[in-house]
Amino acid sequence: METVAENRAFGGIQGVYKHASSATKCDMTFGLFLPEEAQDGPVPVLWYLSGLTCTHENAMVKAGAQSWAAEQGIALVFPDTSPRGEGVANDDAYDLGQGAGFYVNATQAPWASHFQMWDYVAEELPALLGENFAIDLNRQGITGHSMGGHGALTLAMNLPGRFKSVSAFAPISNPTASDWGRKQLSAYLGDDESAWVKHDATLLMKAKGFDGPILIDTGTSDQFIDLLKPEALAHAVAERRQQATLRMQPGYDHSYFFVSTFMEEHVSFHADALYRD
């Protein structure tokens, strides 16, 4: 593993690291913030999954999460959103290919050889972190924005017991019924829609739910709100009587101005769950 950069921040260290991934068969880069408490032993960890077109860097520099994580003594992980490199398949559209992995294991050509983002985020990267850093993998929370909110919710519901809490900023909530989903799921997973179900938060909520607290914020002025379909997930939450706080924030859009505004509340929400036991 290569250390790309390490910078002092809020008493801790904001690092950027690169490693050869066996899941994606290419080099992957991730950001990791370790609070000062990590010098004394393993700390809880909050995963942040980013959205379309993003790298590990977007949330790391725009979300303002490190100050709140330092206050709570929590590590932050910022994975990349897809495999990258000259030999990795891509598409001219911003919502498919590099920068748009959708946190799935692709089964279709030309994506299958590298786009194994589910295995990377769910298995390979946690193991790497546990082996190399002071991270307590028994205390994990997960959050994300847009496509990353979709990933956070689907990972949390598909991996019962892994995460103590899940939150999301403007998640793609019902991708099997949205143009932000049907296009990508068919490209990565094929036309058999039964394979799509585990990657749809609304369908998962109806089938499984989440054994823990959920917090979701979406702006009422989000320019992509018709693609996000927050109402579909809200109906599923109500039908299941799931413990969840779903908020529509007046006047906020899809940008990192929105994300950074509510980041303190999300970090505190996860800290409550991560330190509860």
CSV table of C-alpha atoms in Angstrom, one decimal:
chain,number,residue,atom,x,y,z
A,1,MET,CA,0.0,0.0,0.0
A,2,GLU,CA,1.3,3.4,-1.0
A,3,THR,CA,0.9,6.5,1.1
A,4,VAL,CA,-0.1,9.3,-1.4
A,5,ALA,CA,-0.5,12.0,1.3
A,6,GLU,CA,-0.9,12.5,5.0
A,7,ASN,CA,-2.0,15.9,6.4
A,8,ARG,CA,-2.6,16.9,10.0
A,9,ALA,CA,-6.2,17.9,10.5
A,10,PHE,CA,-8.3,18.6,13.6
A,11,GLY,CA,-5.7,16.8,15.8
A,12,GLY,CA,-5.8,13.7,13.6
A,13,ILE,CA,-4.5,12.7,10.2
A,14,GLN,CA,-6.2,12.9,6.9
A,15,GLY,CA,-4.5,10.4,4.6
A,16,VAL,CA,-4.8,9.3,1.0
A,17,TYR,CA,-3.6,5.8,0.1
A,18,LYS,CA,-3.3,3.7,-3.0
A,19,HIS,CA,-3.2,-0.1,-3.3
A,20,ALA,CA,-3.6,-2.9,-5.9
A,21,SER,CA,-7.1,-4.3,-5.6
A,22,SER,CA,-7.8,-7.9,-6.1
A,23,ALA,CA,-11.5,-7.2,-6.5
A,24,THR,CA,-11.3,-4.6,-9.2
A,25,LYS,CA,-8.0,-5.8,-10.7
A,26,CYS,CA,-6.6,-2.3,-10.8
A,27,ASP,CA,-5.1,0.3,-8.4
A,28,MET,CA,-7.6,1.9,-6.1
A,29,THR,CA,-7.3,5.1,-4.1
A,30,PHE,CA,-9.1,5.9,-0.8
A,31,GLY,CA,-9.1,8.6,1.8
A,32,LEU,CA,-9.0,7.9,5.5
A,33,PHE,CA,-9.3,10.3,8.4
A,34,LEU,CA,-8.1,9.0,11.7
A,35,PRO,CA,-8.9,11.1,14.8
A,36,GLU,CA,-6.3,11.7,17.6
A,37,GLU,CA,-7.9,8.9,19.6
A,38,ALA,CA,-6.6,6.3,17.1
A,39,GLN,CA,-3.1,6.8,18.5
A,40,ASP,CA,-4.3,5.0,21.7
A,41,GLY,CA,-6.3,2.1,20.0
A,42,PRO,CA,-9.0,1.2,17.5
A,43,VAL,CA,-11.8,3.8,16.9
A,44,PRO,CA,-15.2,3.4,15.4
A,45,VAL,CA,-15.5,4.1,11.6
A,46,LEU,CA,-18.0,5.9,9.4
A,47,TRP,CA,-18.0,5.0,5.7
A,48,TYR,CA,-18.8,7.8,3.3
A,49,LEU,CA,-19.8,6.7,-0.2
A,50,SER,CA,-19.7,9.4,-2.9
A,51,GLY,CA,-22.0,10.0,-5.9
A,52,LEU,CA,-21.8,10.1,-9.7
A,53,THR,CA,-18.6,11.6,-11.2
A,54,CYS,CA,-16.9,11.8,-7.8
A,55,THR,CA,-13.6,10.3,-6.6
A,56,HIS,CA,-12.4,9.7,-3.0
A,57,GLU,CA,-11.5,13.4,-2.9
A,58,ASN,CA,-14.9,15.2,-3.3
A,59,ALA,CA,-16.3,14.5,0.1
A,60,MET,CA,-12.9,14.5,1.7
A,61,VAL,CA,-12.4,18.2,0.8
A,62,LYS,CA,-16.0,19.5,0.5
A,63,ALA,CA,-18.2,17.8,3.1
A,64,GLY,CA,-16.5,19.3,6.2
A,65,ALA,CA,-16.8,15.9,8.0
A,66,GLN,CA,-13.4,15.7,9.6
A,67,SER,CA,-14.0,18.4,12.3
A,68,TRP,CA,-17.2,16.6,13.5
A,69,ALA,CA,-15.6,13.2,13.3
A,70,ALA,CA,-12.6,14.5,15.4
A,71,GLU,CA,-15.0,15.8,17.9
A,72,GLN,CA,-16.7,12.4,18.2
A,73,GLY,CA,-13.5,10.3,18.0
A,74,ILE,CA,-14.6,8.6,14.8
A,75,ALA,CA,-12.6,7.6,11.7
A,76,LEU,CA,-13.9,8.4,8.2
A,77,VAL,CA,-13.3,6.3,5.1
A,78,PHE,CA,-13.8,7.8,1.6
A,79,PRO,CA,-13.6,5.1,-1.0
A,80,ASP,CA,-13.5,5.8,-4.7
A,81,THR,CA,-16.7,5.4,-6.7
A,82,SER,CA,-15.3,3.0,-9.4
A,83,PRO,CA,-12.2,1.3,-10.8
A,84,ARG,CA,-10.1,3.5,-12.9
A,85,GLY,CA,-7.2,3.3,-15.4
A,86,GLU,CA,-6.4,2.9,-19.1
A,87,GLY,CA,-7.5,-0.7,-19.2
A,88,VAL,CA,-10.8,-0.1,-17.4
A,89,ALA,CA,-14.0,0.1,-19.5
A,90,ASN,CA,-15.6,3.5,-19.7
A,91,ASP,CA,-18.5,5.3,-21.3
A,92,ASP,CA,-18.9,8.8,-22.7
A,93,ALA,CA,-21.9,9.4,-20.4
A,94,TYR,CA,-21.2,10.7,-16.9
A,95,ASP,CA,-23.6,8.2,-15.3
A,96,LEU,CA,-22.0,5.0,-16.6
A,97,GLY,CA,-18.5,3.6,-16.4
A,98,GLN,CA,-15.6,5.3,-14.5
A,99,GLY,CA,-17.0,7.4,-11.7
A,100,ALA,CA,-20.3,5.6,-11.8
A,101,GLY,CA,-19.8,2.1,-10.3
A,102,PHE,CA,-23.1,2.1,-8.5
A,103,TYR,CA,-21.6,-0.2,-5.8
A,104,VAL,CA,-22.5,-3.4,-7.6
A,105,ASN,CA,-20.6,-6.5,-8.9
A,106,ALA,CA,-21.0,-6.3,-12.6
A,107,THR,CA,-21.7,-9.5,-14.5
A,108,GLN,CA,-21.9,-8.1,-18.1
A,109,ALA,CA,-19.2,-7.3,-20.6
A,110,PRO,CA,-17.2,-5.0,-20.8
A,111,TRP,CA,-17.8,-4.2,-17.1
A,112,ALA,CA,-17.4,-7.5,-15.3
A,113,SER,CA,-13.6,-7.7,-15.4
A,114,HIS,CA,-13.1,-4.6,-13.2
A,115,PHE,CA,-16.4,-3.3,-11.9
A,116,GLN,CA,-16.6,-5.3,-8.7
A,117,MET,CA,-17.4,-2.4,-6.4
A,118,TRP,CA,-19.6,-4.4,-4.0
A,119,ASP,CA,-16.8,-6.8,-3.2
A,120,TYR,CA,-14.4,-4.0,-2.9
A,121,VAL,CA,-16.4,-1.9,-0.4
A,122,ALA,CA,-18.0,-4.8,1.5
A,123,GLU,CA,-15.0,-7.1,1.8
A,124,GLU,CA,-11.6,-6.1,0.5
A,125,LEU,CA,-11.3,-2.5,1.8
A,126,PRO,CA,-12.6,-3.3,5.3
A,127,ALA,CA,-10.1,-6.1,5.6
A,128,LEU,CA,-7.3,-3.8,4.4
A,129,LEU,CA,-8.3,-1.1,6.9
A,130,GLY,CA,-8.5,-3.6,9.8
A,131,GLU,CA,-5.0,-4.9,9.0
A,132,ASN,CA,-3.3,-1.6,8.6
A,133,PHE,CA,-5.0,1.0,10.7
A,134,ALA,CA,-6.5,1.5,14.2
A,135,ILE,CA,-10.1,0.8,13.0
A,136,ASP,CA,-12.7,-1.1,15.1
A,137,LEU,CA,-14.6,-3.1,12.6
A,138,ASN,CA,-17.2,-4.1,15.3
A,139,ARG,CA,-18.4,-0.5,15.3
A,140,GLN,CA,-19.2,0.7,11.8
A,141,GLY,CA,-21.7,3.1,10.4
A,142,ILE,CA,-22.3,4.1,6.8
A,143,THR,CA,-23.5,7.1,4.9
A,144,GLY,CA,-23.4,8.5,1.4
A,145,HIS,CA,-24.6,11.0,-1.1
A,146,SER,CA,-26.8,10.4,-4.2
A,147,MET,CA,-25.4,7.2,-5.8
A,148,GLY,CA,-23.4,6.8,-2.6
A,149,GLY,CA,-26.6,7.1,-0.6
A,150,HIS,CA,-28.0,4.3,-2.7
A,151,GLY,CA,-24.8,2.3,-1.9
A,152,ALA,CA,-25.0,3.0,1.8
A,153,LEU,CA,-28.6,1.9,2.1
A,154,THR,CA,-28.2,-1.2,0.0
A,155,LEU,CA,-25.1,-2.4,1.8
A,156,ALA,CA,-26.6,-1.8,5.2
A,157,MET,CA,-29.7,-3.8,4.4
A,158,ASN,CA,-27.9,-6.6,2.6
A,159,LEU,CA,-25.3,-7.0,5.4
A,160,PRO,CA,-27.3,-7.4,8.6
A,161,GLY,CA,-25.2,-6.9,11.7
A,162,ARG,CA,-22.4,-5.1,9.8
A,163,PHE,CA,-23.5,-1.5,10.4
A,164,LYS,CA,-24.9,-0.1,13.6
A,165,SER,CA,-26.4,2.9,11.7
A,166,VAL,CA,-27.1,4.1,8.2
A,167,SER,CA,-27.7,7.6,6.8
A,168,ALA,CA,-27.9,9.2,3.4
A,169,PHE,CA,-27.9,12.6,1.7
A,170,ALA,CA,-30.3,12.7,-1.3
A,171,PRO,CA,-30.0,8.9,-2.1
A,172,ILE,CA,-31.1,7.3,-5.3
A,173,SER,CA,-33.9,5.5,-3.5
A,174,ASN,CA,-35.7,3.4,-6.1
A,175,PRO,CA,-33.3,2.8,-9.0
A,176,THR,CA,-35.3,0.0,-10.6
A,177,ALA,CA,-38.0,2.6,-11.3
A,178,SER,CA,-35.7,5.4,-12.3
A,179,ASP,CA,-33.5,6.4,-15.2
A,180,TRP,CA,-30.8,6.7,-12.6
A,181,GLY,CA,-30.8,3.0,-12.1
A,182,ARG,CA,-32.4,1.1,-14.9
A,183,LYS,CA,-29.7,2.2,-17.4
A,184,GLN,CA,-26.9,1.3,-15.0
A,185,LEU,CA,-28.3,-1.9,-13.6
A,186,SER,CA,-29.1,-3.3,-17.0
A,187,ALA,CA,-25.6,-2.4,-18.3
A,188,TYR,CA,-23.8,-3.9,-15.3
A,189,LEU,CA,-26.1,-6.8,-14.3
A,190,GLY,CA,-28.1,-7.6,-17.5
A,191,ASP,CA,-31.8,-7.6,-18.3
A,192,ASP,CA,-33.0,-10.0,-15.7
A,193,GLU,CA,-34.5,-7.6,-13.2
A,194,SER,CA,-34.5,-10.2,-10.4
A,195,ALA,CA,-30.8,-9.5,-10.2
A,196,TRP,CA,-31.5,-5.8,-9.5
A,197,VAL,CA,-33.5,-6.2,-6.4
A,198,LYS,CA,-30.6,-6.3,-3.9
A,199,HIS,CA,-29.5,-2.9,-5.2
A,200,ASP,CA,-32.8,-1.1,-4.7
A,201,ALA,CA,-33.3,0.5,-1.3
A,202,THR,CA,-37.1,0.7,-1.6
A,203,LEU,CA,-37.4,-3.0,-2.5
A,204,LEU,CA,-35.0,-4.0,0.2
A,205,MET,CA,-36.9,-1.9,2.8
A,206,LYS,CA,-40.1,-3.8,1.9
A,207,ALA,CA,-38.3,-7.2,2.0
A,208,LYS,CA,-35.8,-6.8,4.8
A,209,GLY,CA,-35.6,-3.4,6.5
A,210,PHE,CA,-32.6,-2.4,8.7
A,211,ASP,CA,-32.0,-3.4,12.3
A,212,GLY,CA,-31.0,0.0,13.5
A,213,PRO,CA,-31.6,3.7,13.1
A,214,ILE,CA,-31.8,5.4,9.7
A,215,LEU,CA,-31.5,9.1,8.9
A,216,ILE,CA,-32.1,10.5,5.4
A,217,ASP,CA,-32.1,14.1,4.2
A,218,THR,CA,-33.2,15.3,0.8
A,219,GLY,CA,-33.6,18.9,-0.4
A,220,THR,CA,-36.9,20.1,-1.7
A,221,SER,CA,-35.1,22.0,-4.4
A,222,ASP,CA,-33.0,19.1,-5.5
A,223,GLN,CA,-32.7,19.3,-9.3
A,224,PHE,CA,-32.7,15.5,-9.5
A,225,ILE,CA,-35.5,14.8,-7.1
A,226,ASP,CA,-37.6,13.0,-9.7
A,227,LEU,CA,-34.7,10.6,-10.3
A,228,LEU,CA,-34.1,10.1,-6.6
A,229,LYS,CA,-37.7,9.1,-5.8
A,230,PRO,CA,-37.6,9.8,-2.0
A,231,GLU,CA,-41.4,9.2,-1.8
A,232,ALA,CA,-41.0,5.6,-2.8
A,233,LEU,CA,-38.6,4.9,0.1
A,234,ALA,CA,-40.8,6.9,2.5
A,235,HIS,CA,-43.8,4.7,1.6
A,236,ALA,CA,-41.8,1.5,2.1
A,237,VAL,CA,-40.5,2.8,5.5
A,238,ALA,CA,-44.1,3.6,6.6
A,239,GLU,CA,-45.4,0.2,5.4
A,240,ARG,CA,-42.7,-1.7,7.2
A,241,ARG,CA,-42.9,0.6,10.3
A,242,GLN,CA,-39.2,0.9,10.2
A,243,GLN,CA,-37.3,3.1,12.7
A,244,ALA,CA,-36.2,6.0,10.5
A,245,THR,CA,-36.0,9.8,10.3
A,246,LEU,CA,-36.8,11.0,6.8
A,247,ARG,CA,-36.5,14.8,6.3
A,248,MET,CA,-37.2,17.0,3.3
A,249,GLN,CA,-35.0,20.1,3.8
A,250,PRO,CA,-36.7,23.3,2.4
A,251,GLY,CA,-34.8,25.0,-0.4
A,252,TYR,CA,-31.7,22.8,-0.5
A,253,ASP,CA,-30.4,21.3,-3.7
A,254,HIS,CA,-28.2,18.4,-4.6
A,255,SER,CA,-24.8,20.1,-4.0
A,256,TYR,CA,-22.1,19.8,-1.4
A,257,PHE,CA,-23.5,23.0,0.2
A,258,PHE,CA,-26.5,20.8,1.1
A,259,VAL,CA,-24.3,17.9,2.3
A,260,SER,CA,-22.0,20.1,4.4
A,261,THR,CA,-25.0,21.9,6.0
A,262,PHE,CA,-26.3,18.7,7.6
A,263,MET,CA,-23.0,16.8,8.1
A,264,GLU,CA,-22.7,17.6,11.8
A,265,GLU,CA,-26.1,16.1,12.5
A,266,HIS,CA,-25.2,13.0,10.5
A,267,VAL,CA,-21.9,12.4,12.2
A,268,SER,CA,-23.6,12.9,15.6
A,269,PHE,CA,-26.3,10.5,14.6
A,270,HIS,CA,-23.8,7.8,13.9
A,271,ALA,CA,-21.7,8.6,17.0
A,272,ASP,CA,-24.8,7.9,19.1
A,273,ALA,CA,-25.2,4.5,17.6
A,274,LEU,CA,-21.4,3.6,17.5
A,275,TYR,CA,-20.8,4.4,21.1
A,276,ARG,CA,-24.1,3.1,22.4
A,277,ASP,CA,-22.8,-0.4,23.5
